[in-house]
Short mmCIF file of C-alpha atoms in Angstrom, two decimals:
data_model
loop_
_atom_site.label_atom_id
_atom_site.label_comp_id
_atom_site.label_asym_id
_atom_site.label_seq_id
_atom_site.Cartn_x
_atom_site.Cartn_y
_atom_site.Cartn_z
CA MET W 1297 0.81 -40.54 27.78
CA ARG W 1298 2.20 -38.11 30.29
CA LYS W 1299 5.98 -37.83 30.41
CA THR W 1300 8.05 -35.94 32.92
CA LEU W 1301 11.42 -34.31 32.51
CA ALA W 1302 12.94 -36.87 34.86
CA ILE W 1303 12.06 -39.67 32.46
CA PHE W 1304 13.36 -37.65 29.56
CA LEU W 1305 16.68 -36.96 31.24
CA ALA W 1306 17.07 -40.55 32.27
CA LEU W 1307 16.54 -41.71 28.72
CA VAL W 1308 18.96 -39.11 27.40
CA LEU W 1309 21.67 -40.11 29.82
CA LEU W 1310 21.13 -43.87 29.55
CA CYS W 1311 21.29 -43.73 25.76
CA GLY W 1312 24.45 -41.66 25.78
CA CYS W 1313 23.01 -38.92 23.65
CA GLY W 1314 25.60 -36.50 24.96
CA VAL W 1315 26.14 -34.02 27.73
CA LEU W 1316 25.06 -31.03 25.67
CA LEU W 1317 21.72 -32.52 24.72
CA ALA W 1318 21.05 -33.58 28.30
CA ALA W 1319 21.99 -30.17 29.64
CA ARG W 1320 19.86 -28.45 27.04
CA ALA W 1321 16.87 -30.58 27.94
CA VAL W 1322 16.94 -29.36 31.53
CA SER W 1323 14.76 -26.47 30.46
CA ALA W 1324 12.12 -28.69 28.82
CA PRO W 1325 8.62 -28.57 30.36
CA ARG W 1326 8.20 -30.71 33.48
CA GLU W 1327 4.56 -31.58 32.83
CA GLU W 1328 2.49 -32.52 29.82
CA ILE W 1329 2.68 -29.96 27.02
CA THR W 1330 0.09 -27.21 27.28
CA PHE W 1331 -1.14 -24.64 24.75
CA GLN W 1332 -2.08 -21.21 26.00
CA GLU W 1333 -4.89 -19.58 24.02
CA HIS W 1334 -4.75 -15.95 22.81
CA ILE W 1335 -7.85 -14.70 20.98
CA PHE W 1336 -7.19 -12.09 18.31
CA SER W 1337 -10.69 -11.77 16.85
CA GLY W 1338 -13.97 -13.64 16.49
CA ASP W 1339 -15.31 -16.58 18.47
CA PRO W 1340 -13.24 -19.74 19.15
CA SER W 1341 -16.43 -21.80 18.75
CA ALA W 1342 -16.03 -21.25 14.99
CA ALA W 1343 -13.33 -23.94 15.18
CA ASP W 1344 -15.77 -26.52 16.59
CA GLY W 1345 -14.81 -29.96 15.23
CA LEU W 1346 -11.27 -29.03 14.18
CA THR W 1347 -8.28 -31.18 15.17
CA VAL W 1348 -4.70 -29.91 14.98
CA GLN W 1349 -1.86 -32.44 15.15
CA LEU W 1350 1.66 -31.17 15.77
CA LYS W 1351 5.04 -32.85 15.87
CA ALA W 1352 8.08 -31.21 17.45
CA GLY W 1353 11.40 -32.33 18.83
CA MET W 1354 15.10 -31.94 19.43
CA GLN W 1355 17.46 -33.46 16.85
CA HIS W 1356 14.71 -35.98 16.02
CA LYS W 1357 15.71 -37.78 19.23
CA ALA W 1358 13.35 -36.19 21.74
CA ASN W 1359 9.95 -36.21 20.00
CA TRP W 1360 6.62 -34.75 21.11
CA GLU W 1361 3.33 -35.39 19.29
CA SER W 1362 0.48 -33.13 20.38
CA THR W 1363 -3.21 -33.11 19.47
CA VAL W 1364 -5.41 -30.05 19.99
CA GLN W 1365 -9.14 -30.68 19.57
CA PHE W 1366 -11.67 -27.84 19.38
CA SER W 1367 -15.30 -28.01 20.49
CA ALA W 1368 -18.01 -25.39 20.68
CA GLN W 1369 -17.18 -24.82 24.34
CA ASP W 1370 -13.39 -25.12 24.61
CA TYR W 1371 -10.33 -26.99 23.40
CA ARG W 1372 -8.42 -29.91 24.88
CA THR W 1373 -4.90 -31.18 24.32
CA GLU W 1374 -3.02 -34.46 24.54
CA THR W 1375 0.70 -35.07 24.12
CA SER W 1376 2.79 -38.20 23.77
CA PHE W 1377 6.56 -38.44 23.98
CA ARG W 1378 9.13 -40.74 22.38
CA PHE W 1379 12.89 -40.83 22.77
CA LEU W 1380 14.86 -42.28 19.85
CA PRO W 1381 18.60 -42.41 20.65
CA ALA W 1382 19.61 -42.57 16.98
CA GLY W 1383 17.05 -40.03 15.83
CA GLN W 1384 14.53 -40.71 13.12
CA ALA W 1385 13.68 -37.84 10.79
CA GLU W 1386 10.62 -38.20 8.60
CA GLN W 1387 11.52 -38.78 4.98
CA PRO W 1388 10.18 -36.07 2.67
CA GLU W 1389 8.01 -37.12 -0.23
CA MET W 1390 9.93 -37.42 -3.50
CA SER W 1391 9.48 -34.35 -5.66
CA TYR W 1392 10.84 -33.22 -9.00
CA ARG W 1393 11.62 -29.74 -10.28
CA GLY W 1394 10.60 -30.36 -13.88
CA VAL W 1395 12.08 -27.99 -16.45
CA GLU W 1396 14.03 -24.95 -15.29
CA ILE W 1397 15.31 -22.28 -17.64
CA ASN W 1398 17.74 -19.73 -16.27
CA PHE W 1399 19.89 -16.84 -17.19
CA TYR W 1400 21.77 -15.94 -14.03
CA HIS W 1401 22.00 -12.22 -13.49
CA ASP W 1402 24.25 -13.00 -10.55
CA ALA W 1403 26.89 -15.70 -11.03
CA ALA W 1404 30.61 -16.20 -10.46
CA THR W 1405 33.39 -18.70 -10.90
CA THR W 1406 36.65 -18.99 -8.98
CA GLY W 1407 38.45 -20.50 -11.94
CA SER W 1408 39.05 -19.37 -15.48
CA ASP W 1409 35.72 -20.54 -16.86
CA ASP W 1410 33.69 -18.09 -18.86
CA VAL W 1411 30.37 -16.83 -17.52
CA PHE W 1412 27.67 -17.00 -20.17
CA GLY W 1413 30.12 -16.59 -23.01
CA PHE W 1414 31.12 -12.96 -22.46
CA SER W 1415 34.69 -13.82 -23.46
CA THR W 1416 35.16 -10.72 -25.62
CA ALA W 1417 33.88 -8.38 -22.93
CA TYR W 1418 35.98 -10.06 -20.22
CA GLN W 1419 39.12 -9.80 -22.34
CA SER W 1420 38.46 -6.14 -23.03
CA LEU W 1421 38.14 -5.50 -19.29
CA LEU W 1422 41.21 -7.61 -18.52
CA ASP W 1423 43.33 -5.54 -20.91
CA THR W 1424 42.70 -2.44 -18.79
CA LEU W 1425 43.99 -4.04 -15.57
CA SER W 1426 47.46 -4.47 -14.10
CA PRO W 1427 48.60 -7.86 -12.73
CA GLY W 1428 47.05 -8.45 -9.30
CA GLU W 1429 44.28 -5.90 -9.92
CA SER W 1430 40.53 -6.48 -9.96
CA GLY W 1431 38.06 -4.59 -12.08
CA SER W 1432 34.44 -4.39 -13.22
CA ARG W 1433 32.52 -2.96 -16.13
CA THR W 1434 28.84 -2.47 -16.95
CA ILE W 1435 27.84 -3.64 -20.42
CA ARG W 1436 24.66 -3.54 -22.47
CA PHE W 1437 23.47 -7.10 -23.00
CA ALA W 1438 22.26 -6.45 -26.55
CA ASP W 1439 25.78 -5.45 -27.63
CA TYR W 1440 26.84 -9.08 -27.20
CA TYR W 1441 23.73 -11.18 -27.75
CA ASP W 1442 20.70 -11.06 -29.99
CA GLU W 1443 18.91 -13.73 -27.94
CA TYR W 1444 19.22 -14.79 -24.31
CA PRO W 1445 21.78 -17.55 -23.63
CA PHE W 1446 19.61 -19.73 -21.40
CA GLU W 1447 20.70 -22.72 -19.33
CA PHE W 1448 18.40 -25.72 -18.98
CA TYR W 1449 17.98 -28.07 -16.05
CA ILE W 1450 15.66 -31.09 -16.32
CA ASP W 1451 14.56 -33.09 -13.26
CA LEU W 1452 11.87 -35.71 -13.89
CA PRO W 1453 11.19 -39.25 -12.68
CA GLY W 1454 14.07 -41.38 -13.93
CA VAL W 1455 15.86 -38.56 -15.72
CA ARG W 1456 18.03 -35.68 -14.53
CA TYR W 1457 20.08 -33.47 -16.83
CA GLU W 1458 22.31 -30.91 -15.17
CA THR W 1459 23.05 -27.62 -16.91
CA LEU W 1460 26.01 -27.78 -19.27
CA ALA W 1461 29.13 -25.73 -18.56
CA ASP W 1462 29.78 -25.55 -22.33
CA TRP W 1463 26.19 -24.81 -23.23
CA GLU W 1464 27.11 -23.06 -26.49
CA ASP W 1465 28.62 -26.29 -27.81
CA ALA W 1466 25.60 -28.47 -27.04
CA SER W 1467 24.69 -30.65 -30.00
CA GLU W 1468 21.57 -32.62 -30.85
CA ASP W 1469 23.88 -35.21 -32.44
CA SER W 1470 25.56 -36.04 -29.13
CA ASP W 1471 25.52 -39.62 -27.81
CA TRP W 1472 24.36 -38.26 -24.44
CA PRO W 1473 20.59 -37.58 -24.34
CA GLY W 1474 21.09 -34.77 -21.84
CA GLU W 1475 23.17 -32.74 -24.26
CA CYS W 1476 20.75 -33.45 -27.10
CA ALA W 1477 17.84 -32.28 -24.95
CA GLN W 1478 19.51 -29.05 -23.88
CA ALA W 1479 20.50 -28.23 -27.45
CA ALA W 1480 16.90 -28.81 -28.56
CA LEU W 1481 15.51 -26.61 -25.79
CA GLY W 1482 18.01 -23.92 -26.68
CA ARG W 1483 16.72 -23.81 -30.25
CA PHE W 1484 13.10 -23.93 -29.10
CA PHE W 1485 13.13 -21.12 -26.53
CA ARG W 1486 14.45 -18.14 -28.45
CA ILE W 1487 13.75 -14.76 -26.87
CA PRO W 1488 15.36 -11.51 -28.11
CA VAL W 1489 17.44 -9.63 -25.55
CA LEU W 1490 15.98 -6.42 -24.15
CA GLN W 1491 17.61 -3.36 -25.64
CA ASP W 1492 17.93 -1.66 -22.24
CA GLU W 1493 19.19 -4.56 -20.09
CA TYR W 1494 22.61 -4.15 -18.48
CA VAL W 1495 24.88 -6.37 -16.40
CA GLU W 1496 28.14 -5.78 -14.57
CA LEU W 1497 31.10 -8.03 -15.30
CA GLY W 1498 33.94 -8.50 -12.83
CA ILE W 1499 37.33 -10.18 -13.17
CA ASP W 1500 40.66 -10.58 -11.34
CA LYS W 1501 43.92 -10.31 -13.27
CA ASN W 1502 46.50 -12.83 -12.12
CA MET W 1503 50.22 -12.04 -11.91
CA ASP W 1504 50.81 -13.98 -15.13
CA GLY W 1505 48.27 -11.83 -16.97
CA THR W 1506 45.48 -14.40 -17.07
CA GLY W 1507 42.01 -13.77 -15.72
CA SER W 1508 40.13 -15.53 -12.92
CA ALA W 1509 37.19 -15.09 -10.54
CA ARG W 1510 34.89 -13.94 -13.31
CA SER W 1511 31.49 -12.69 -12.18
CA ILE W 1512 28.31 -11.25 -13.59
CA SER W 1513 25.95 -9.12 -11.51
CA SER W 1514 22.61 -7.44 -12.00
CA VAL W 1515 22.45 -3.64 -11.99
CA ARG W 1516 19.65 -1.17 -11.39
CA GLU W 1517 20.08 0.48 -14.75
CA GLY W 1518 17.50 -0.26 -17.44
CA ASP W 1519 15.16 -3.24 -17.32
CA ARG W 1520 15.64 -6.97 -16.65
CA PHE W 1521 14.05 -10.25 -17.66
CA TRP W 1522 14.03 -13.37 -15.51
CA MET W 1523 13.00 -16.70 -17.04
CA ASN W 1524 10.92 -17.87 -14.08
CA THR W 1525 9.42 -21.30 -14.78
CA GLU W 1526 6.91 -23.59 -13.07
CA SER W 1527 6.30 -27.25 -13.89
CA VAL W 1528 3.72 -29.94 -13.15
CA ILE W 1529 4.47 -33.58 -13.91
CA THR W 1530 2.31 -36.53 -14.92
CA ASP W 1531 3.44 -40.12 -15.44
CA ASP W 1532 4.73 -39.36 -18.95
CA THR W 1533 4.72 -35.58 -19.49
CA CYS W 1534 6.12 -32.39 -17.99
CA PHE W 1535 3.93 -29.32 -18.51
CA PHE W 1536 5.52 -25.95 -17.79
CA TRP W 1537 5.29 -22.22 -18.40
CA PHE W 1538 7.42 -19.14 -17.80
CA GLY W 1539 6.66 -15.55 -16.88
CA ASN W 1540 6.84 -13.35 -19.97
CA ARG W 1541 7.10 -9.96 -18.28
CA THR W 1542 10.13 -7.89 -17.36
CA ASP W 1543 10.87 -6.20 -14.05
CA ASN W 1544 9.18 -3.09 -15.46
CA ASP W 1545 6.11 -5.12 -16.50
CA ARG W 1546 6.86 -5.07 -20.21
CA LEU W 1547 6.22 -8.06 -22.46
CA VAL W 1548 9.20 -9.89 -23.93
CA ASP W 1549 9.03 -11.05 -27.53
CA THR W 1550 7.93 -14.70 -27.62
CA SER W 1551 7.21 -14.79 -31.37
CA ARG W 1552 10.35 -16.83 -32.11
CA ILE W 1553 9.14 -19.72 -29.94
CA PRO W 1554 7.31 -22.39 -31.99
CA GLY W 1555 3.64 -21.98 -31.18
CA GLY W 1556 4.24 -18.75 -29.29
CA TYR W 1557 3.52 -18.18 -25.61
CA GLY W 1558 1.60 -20.53 -23.32
CA VAL W 1559 1.87 -23.86 -21.53
CA TYR W 1560 4.55 -26.13 -23.00
CA MET W 1561 4.63 -29.90 -23.07
CA LEU W 1562 7.77 -32.07 -22.83
CA PRO W 1563 7.06 -35.83 -22.90
CA TYR W 1564 9.43 -38.29 -21.26
CA GLY W 1565 9.76 -42.05 -20.99
CA PRO W 1566 12.11 -45.06 -21.25
CA LEU W 1567 15.47 -44.73 -22.96
CA ASP W 1568 15.73 -46.10 -26.47
CA PRO W 1569 16.75 -49.76 -25.95
CA ASP W 1570 18.90 -49.55 -29.11
CA ALA W 1571 20.84 -46.52 -27.83
CA GLU W 1572 24.57 -46.69 -27.20
CA ALA W 1573 25.72 -47.54 -23.68
CA SER W 1574 26.84 -43.93 -23.24
CA ALA W 1575 23.18 -42.98 -23.29
CA PHE W 1576 22.92 -44.29 -19.74
CA TYR W 1577 25.42 -41.69 -18.52
CA GLY W 1578 24.36 -40.43 -15.11
CA GLY W 1579 22.28 -43.50 -14.29
CA ASN W 1580 19.13 -42.20 -16.01
CA GLU W 1581 16.39 -44.72 -16.68
CA ASN W 1582 14.28 -42.36 -18.79
CA GLU W 1583 14.85 -39.63 -21.35
CA VAL W 1584 12.89 -36.65 -22.64
CA TYR W 1585 11.38 -36.66 -26.12
CA THR W 1586 12.22 -33.20 -27.38
CA ASP W 1587 10.99 -34.03 -30.90
CA ARG W 1588 7.47 -34.03 -29.40
CA MET W 1589 7.90 -30.82 -27.39
CA THR W 1590 5.19 -28.28 -28.27
CA CYS W 1591 3.34 -25.23 -27.06
CA PHE W 1592 0.55 -27.42 -25.71
CA PHE W 1593 -1.91 -24.69 -24.71
CA PRO W 1594 -1.31 -21.28 -26.38
CA VAL W 1595 -2.03 -18.22 -24.25
CA ASP W 1596 -2.38 -14.61 -25.34
CA PRO W 1597 0.89 -12.91 -24.28
CA GLU W 1598 -1.16 -10.13 -22.65
CA THR W 1599 -2.69 -12.70 -20.29
CA ARG W 1600 -0.88 -13.08 -16.98
CA ILE W 1601 -0.29 -16.68 -15.99
CA GLU W 1602 -0.25 -16.96 -12.19
CA HIS W 1603 0.02 -20.71 -11.62
CA LEU W 1604 -0.25 -24.12 -13.26
CA GLY W 1605 -1.76 -26.92 -11.21
CA LEU W 1606 -2.80 -30.52 -11.71
CA THR W 1607 -5.96 -32.37 -10.65
CA PRO W 1608 -5.39 -35.14 -8.08
CA ASP W 1609 -5.83 -37.84 -10.75
CA LYS W 1610 -3.24 -36.12 -12.99
CA THR W 1611 -5.56 -36.07 -16.01
CA ARG W 1612 -6.27 -32.33 -16.19
CA LEU W 1613 -4.36 -29.10 -15.79
CA LEU W 1614 -5.57 -26.12 -13.77
CA LEU W 1615 -4.30 -22.91 -15.35
CA HIS W 1616 -4.65 -19.79 -13.20
CA THR W 1617 -4.67 -16.55 -15.21
CA VAL W 1618 -5.54 -12.87 -14.92
CA GLU W 1619 -7.27 -11.19 -17.85
CA ASN W 1620 -8.56 -7.62 -17.74
CA ASN W 1621 -8.32 -7.59 -13.95
CA MET W 1622 -10.37 -10.77 -13.58
CA TYR W 1623 -8.94 -13.98 -12.09
CA TYR W 1624 -9.77 -17.20 -13.96
CA VAL W 1625 -9.09 -20.91 -13.55
CA THR W 1626 -9.15 -22.94 -16.77
CA LEU W 1627 -9.47 -26.74 -16.72
CA ILE W 1628 -7.46 -28.36 -19.54
CA ASP W 1629 -7.43 -31.99 -20.69
CA CYS W 1630 -3.85 -33.33 -20.41
CA LYS W 1631 -4.18 -35.52 -23.51
CA THR W 1632 -6.05 -33.32 -25.98
CA GLY W 1633 -5.30 -29.78 -24.75
CA ALA W 1634 -9.02 -28.98 -24.86
CA ALA W 1635 -10.30 -26.31 -22.45
CA LEU W 1636 -13.04 -28.09 -20.50
CA GLN W 1637 -14.00 -25.17 -18.25
CA LYS W 1638 -13.10 -21.54 -17.64
CA LEU W 1639 -14.23 -20.41 -14.22
CA ALA W 1640 -14.26 -16.73 -13.20
CA ILE W 1641 -13.09 -16.47 -9.59
CA SER W 1642 -12.95 -12.80 -8.60
CA ASP W 1643 -11.71 -9.39 -9.59
CA PHE W 1644 -7.94 -9.06 -9.27
CA ASP W 1645 -5.58 -6.12 -9.74
CA PRO W 1646 -2.08 -7.50 -10.51
CA LYS W 1647 -0.47 -4.17 -9.66
CA ASP W 1648 -1.53 -4.43 -6.02
CA ASN W 1649 -1.96 -8.15 -5.59
CA TYR W 1650 -0.31 -11.51 -5.85
CA VAL W 1651 -1.53 -14.98 -4.93
CA ASN W 1652 -0.58 -17.91 -2.72
CA ILE W 1653 -2.14 -21.13 -3.97
CA ALA W 1654 -2.54 -24.36 -2.02
CA GLU W 1655 -3.68 -27.59 -3.70
CA THR W 1656 -4.93 -30.57 -1.72
CA ALA W 1657 -6.64 -33.81 -2.64
CA ASP W 1658 -9.99 -32.22 -1.75
CA PHE W 1659 -9.83 -28.55 -2.69
CA VAL W 1660 -7.85 -25.65 -4.15
CA CYS W 1661 -7.33 -22.50 -2.08
CA ILE W 1662 -6.48 -19.21 -3.79
CA GLN W 1663 -5.28 -16.59 -1.33
CA GLN W 1664 -5.12 -13.06 -2.71
CA THR W 1665 -2.73 -11.00 -0.65
CA GLN W 1666 -4.91 -7.90 -0.61
CA GLY W 1667 -7.53 -9.70 1.43
CA ARG W 1668 -9.53 -12.48 -0.26
CA ILE W 1669 -9.68 -16.26 0.17
CA CYS W 1670 -11.30 -18.42 -2.53
CA VAL W 1671 -11.88 -22.17 -2.31
CA LEU W 1672 -12.65 -24.46 -5.26
CA THR W 1673 -13.84 -28.06 -5.15
CA GLN W 1674 -14.51 -30.65 -7.86
CA ASN W 1675 -17.98 -31.86 -8.75
CA ALA W 1676 -18.78 -35.47 -9.56
CA ASP W 1677 -18.28 -34.68 -13.27
CA GLY W 1678 -14.74 -33.43 -12.62
CA LEU W 1679 -15.54 -29.76 -13.17
CA TYR W 1680 -14.83 -27.16 -10.49
CA GLN W 1681 -17.06 -24.86 -8.49
CA LEU W 1682 -16.35 -21.84 -6.32
CA VAL W 1683 -17.63 -22.83 -2.87
CA LEU W 1684 -16.14 -20.13 -0.65
CA ARG W 1685 -15.09 -16.54 -1.23
CA SER W 1686 -14.20 -14.76 1.98
CA ASP W 1687 -12.67 -11.33 2.51
CA TYR W 1688 -10.32 -10.34 5.31
CA SER W 1689 -7.93 -7.52 6.21
CA PRO W 1690 -4.32 -8.26 5.23
CA ASP W 1691 -3.22 -5.89 8.01
CA ASP W 1692 -4.75 -7.99 10.77
CA LEU W 1693 -2.38 -9.49 13.35
CA TYR W 1694 -1.19 -12.85 12.07
CA SER W 1695 -3.01 -12.47 8.80
CA PRO W 1696 -2.15 -15.71 6.94
CA VAL W 1697 -0.89 -13.74 3.97
CA TYR W 1698 2.32 -12.92 5.82
CA ALA W 1699 3.16 -16.41 7.02
CA THR W 1700 4.12 -19.71 5.50
CA VAL W 1701 0.99 -21.82 5.34
CA ARG W 1702 1.65 -25.09 7.12
CA ALA W 1703 -1.75 -26.77 6.84
CA MET W 1704 -5.32 -26.21 5.61
CA ALA W 1705 -8.63 -28.04 6.00
CA PHE W 1706 -12.07 -27.35 4.50
CA ASP W 1707 -15.32 -28.90 5.70
CA GLY W 1708 -17.54 -27.61 2.90
CA LYS W 1709 -18.32 -24.32 4.66
CA ARG W 1710 -15.33 -23.42 6.82
CA LEU W 1711 -11.68 -23.09 5.86
CA ALA W 1712 -9.06 -23.45 8.60
CA ILE W 1713 -5.49 -22.27 8.08
CA VAL W 1714 -2.76 -23.01 10.61
CA ASN W 1715 0.79 -21.64 10.72
CA ASN W 1716 3.66 -21.89 13.13
CA ASP W 1717 4.03 -18.75 15.17
CA GLU W 1718 7.45 -17.11 14.89
CA THR W 1719 9.31 -15.99 17.98
CA VAL W 1720 12.69 -14.76 19.08
CA LEU W 1721 15.39 -17.10 20.30
CA ALA W 1722 17.60 -14.96 22.49
CA ASN W 1723 18.91 -15.20 26.02
CA ASP W 1724 18.14 -12.76 28.83
CA ASP W 1725 16.05 -10.50 26.63
CA ASN W 1726 13.06 -8.40 27.71
CA ARG W 1727 11.23 -9.46 24.58
CA THR W 1728 11.67 -13.07 25.64
CA LYS W 1729 10.21 -12.30 29.05
CA SER W 1730 7.25 -10.60 27.40
CA TYR W 1731 6.71 -13.60 25.16
CA LEU W 1732 6.76 -16.06 28.02
CA ALA W 1733 4.31 -13.85 29.88
CA GLY W 1734 1.81 -14.46 27.08
CA THR W 1735 2.63 -12.02 24.29
CA THR W 1736 2.28 -13.73 20.92
CA GLU W 1737 3.55 -10.96 18.69
CA ALA W 1738 6.18 -12.25 16.25
CA LEU W 1739 9.68 -11.52 17.51
CA ILE W 1740 13.06 -11.54 15.82
CA THR W 1741 16.55 -12.48 16.94
CA LEU W 1742 19.20 -9.86 17.48
CA ASP W 1743 21.02 -11.11 14.38
CA GLY W 1744 17.88 -10.85 12.28
CA ALA W 1745 16.97 -14.54 12.07
CA TYR W 1746 13.48 -15.94 12.50
CA PHE W 1747 12.62 -19.36 13.87
CA ASP W 1748 9.32 -21.21 13.80
CA ASN W 1749 8.14 -22.17 17.25
CA CYS W 1750 6.16 -25.14 18.49
CA GLY W 1751 2.84 -23.34 18.87
CA PHE W 1752 0.51 -22.25 16.10
CA THR W 1753 -1.79 -19.53 14.88
CA LEU W 1754 -5.26 -20.47 13.65
CA THR W 1755 -7.60 -18.62 11.30
CA VAL W 1756 -11.08 -19.90 10.42
CA PHE W 1757 -12.88 -18.42 7.43
CA ASP W 1758 -16.52 -18.68 6.48
CA GLN W 1759 -18.73 -16.75 4.04
CA THR W 1760 -18.76 -13.74 6.40
CA GLY W 1761 -14.97 -13.39 6.52
CA VAL W 1762 -12.71 -14.25 9.46
CA ALA W 1763 -14.88 -16.14 11.92
CA TYR W 1764 -12.02 -16.70 14.34
CA SER W 1765 -8.34 -15.84 14.66
CA GLY W 1766 -6.13 -16.85 17.56
CA ALA W 1767 -2.78 -18.22 18.71
CA TYR W 1768 -1.87 -21.22 20.83
CA VAL W 1769 1.48 -20.89 22.57
CA SER W 1770 3.20 -24.19 23.34
CA SER W 1771 4.85 -24.67 26.72
CA LEU W 1772 7.70 -26.35 24.80
CA GLU W 1773 8.85 -22.85 23.95
CA SER W 1774 10.24 -22.40 27.45
CA ALA W 1775 12.93 -24.98 26.60
CA ASN W 1776 14.45 -22.52 24.17
CA TYR W 1777 15.04 -19.72 26.68
CA LEU W 1778 17.96 -19.83 29.08
CA THR W 1779 19.54 -17.25 31.30
CA GLY W 1780 23.11 -17.26 30.10
CA GLY W 1781 24.84 -19.53 27.62
CA THR W 1782 24.83 -19.55 23.84
CA LEU W 1783 22.02 -20.82 21.64
CA ASN W 1784 22.79 -23.79 19.42
CA MET W 1785 20.38 -24.92 16.71
CA ASP W 1786 21.14 -28.55 17.57
CA HIS W 1787 19.84 -27.99 21.09
CA LEU W 1788 16.53 -26.31 20.26
CA VAL W 1789 13.07 -27.81 20.38
CA LEU W 1790 11.71 -27.11 16.88
CA PRO W 1791 8.47 -27.92 15.03
CA TYR W 1792 8.45 -30.74 12.48
CA SER W 1793 4.95 -30.80 11.01
CA ILE W 1794 1.31 -29.75 11.39
CA ALA W 1795 -1.79 -31.57 10.12
CA LEU W 1796 -5.45 -30.47 10.18
CA SER W 1797 -8.79 -32.25 9.93
CA TRP W 1798 -12.44 -31.46 10.54
CA LYS W 1799 -14.74 -33.89 12.31
CA ASN W 1800 -17.10 -35.39 9.72
CA ASP W 1801 -15.09 -33.55 7.06
CA ALA W 1802 -17.43 -32.81 4.17
CA ALA W 1803 -14.73 -31.79 1.72
#
């Protein structure tokens, strides 16, 4: 339904949304939203049958919903408008972080709390300072610890255990399941400290001689290890893994972990009904069963794990690995740990490449940053097949490798990827004038901040490579450019979401 600015302003004023919002809306488009096409490469007819749905708005009060439909000949657009005086943001889908294991190379406290138990080192540094003075010192990690002092955070359906401030005192005999769990994880994940890892400690000496504002910072000297983890969650189990390589691409020693390196399993479920009332601390309905935690699927430490996924029915894991410069996806039964399939995807050099992986209900897309797109789909028997492998140049304008992927759709032969274009938000700027004249090159604010705009870039892949690449500039963008005045995030028209679909989608 077509809406004019006059209607919009009347609604704003009648609903008392505020003078600022009304004034800001003066620059909103006066006619139905349009999308100006800019062809980068290929033929737009490659998008025949694709529908792009976009939502944008201001403070979730002024809301535009646009549909762009592509045919073999052209594209057409429709836009509807709603004004909601109270605003109505879409609620994000509930998600859980699973198991996180951290050693913070950069941390600080404003009080007198210790930071990762370096009490001896902090006191030694404090003794060299005068009251009111601040100081720092670089130490070798291995001089203070044999194994890394990890912190554990658990976030699963019905159970959340925050990291413990007094992690060294965690006991498996505690009445609180969260402390028991963190103590058990601490004994399970034992990794020797690198001999050439260094950190810088900082501290302030108060006038009474005590210390405060302790900090720990990473340094460039030597090597470093980060316990990066990734989790997938079923109805009763958290599966997770961590990267076992240092900044300098050396392997850490995982031999002290029961079962060695691989994909780990942590079951969870209802609290013990016979547990003490204190077990319900924090309002948790479930608990984790650390006595059943195992290395569920062992992996050779030399193998690089890239990603762990889950089939839509949550019965099988998808383990993405690189072995001898070949990328594989292994299908694993969630109950038995049996490898049901190991599918070779493509050659892959981890020194020059990394991957972005998107998982949908219909397909898995593996995007190699050096210029390859691979799409997998499930057969009727639940096994996977490689249905599209398409090469492209990562240096192309608006190559999807450099942007946050907002939406994908696959029709069995063609893969469409849509992103929000990024543009500058600045007043009275020549770059702004160029943009509004039709330039779609990504622009940046004077203070270095990027903002997604209300238009989109589209790339369509087929077996030959990039069949089409283009941008569609929304006329809503003009609302964000004023001559004079100061920009305010609350008064910008910003994108909310993008969805894609193919007509007669075969995926």
